[in-house]
Coordinates of C-alpha atoms in Angstrom, one line a residue:
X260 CA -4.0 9.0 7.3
X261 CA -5.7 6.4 9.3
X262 CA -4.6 2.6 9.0
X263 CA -7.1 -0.4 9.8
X264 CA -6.1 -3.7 11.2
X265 CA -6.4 -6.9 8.9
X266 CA -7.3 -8.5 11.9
X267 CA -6.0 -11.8 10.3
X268 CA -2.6 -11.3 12.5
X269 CA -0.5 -10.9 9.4
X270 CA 0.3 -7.7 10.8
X271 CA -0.8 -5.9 7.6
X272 CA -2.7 -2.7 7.3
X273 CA -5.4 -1.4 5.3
X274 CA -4.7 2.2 4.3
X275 CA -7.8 4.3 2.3
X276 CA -6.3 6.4 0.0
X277 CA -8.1 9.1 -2.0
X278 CA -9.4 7.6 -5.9
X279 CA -7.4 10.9 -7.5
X280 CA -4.2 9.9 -5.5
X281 CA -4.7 6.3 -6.4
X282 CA -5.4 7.5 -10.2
X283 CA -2.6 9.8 -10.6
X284 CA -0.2 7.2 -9.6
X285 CA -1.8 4.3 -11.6
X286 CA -3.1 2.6 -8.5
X287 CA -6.3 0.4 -7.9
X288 CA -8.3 -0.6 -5.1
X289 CA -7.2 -3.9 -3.5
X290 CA -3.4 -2.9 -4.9
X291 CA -0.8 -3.8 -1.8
X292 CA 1.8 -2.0 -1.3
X293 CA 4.9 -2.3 0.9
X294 CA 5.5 0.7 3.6
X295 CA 9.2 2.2 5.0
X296 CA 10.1 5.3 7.0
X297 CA 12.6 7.2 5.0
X298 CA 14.6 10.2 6.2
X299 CA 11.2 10.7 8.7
X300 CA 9.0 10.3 5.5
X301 CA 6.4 7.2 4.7
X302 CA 6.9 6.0 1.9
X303 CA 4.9 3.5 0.0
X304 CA 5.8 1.5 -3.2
X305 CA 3.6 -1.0 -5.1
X306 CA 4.5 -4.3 -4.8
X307 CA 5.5 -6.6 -7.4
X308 CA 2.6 -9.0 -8.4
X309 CA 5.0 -11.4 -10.4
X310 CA 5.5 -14.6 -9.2
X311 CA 8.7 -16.6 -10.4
X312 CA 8.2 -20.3 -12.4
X313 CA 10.3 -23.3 -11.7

């Protein structure tokens, strides 16, 4: 897996991902996602799009 700079120095990363990975997991282009190292493993979870109202 190869990971591209933002280059906007968020510190981001742009991951590709295969369109049958991103389809069996209900996943579109442009989703974000938030990445940790578990027990040696990367793991990636979508993150949450919802915004909270005051």
């Amino acid at each position: 897996m190869k990971c591209h700079n933002t280059t906007d120095g968020s510190g981001d990363a742009i991951v590709d991902l295969p369109p049958d990975l991103l389809a069996k997991f209900g996943l579109s282009l442009g989703d974000e996602l938030t990445g940790e190292v578990i027990d040696g493993a990367i793991v990636l979870t979508p993150k949450s799009n919802t915004t909270t109202s005051a």
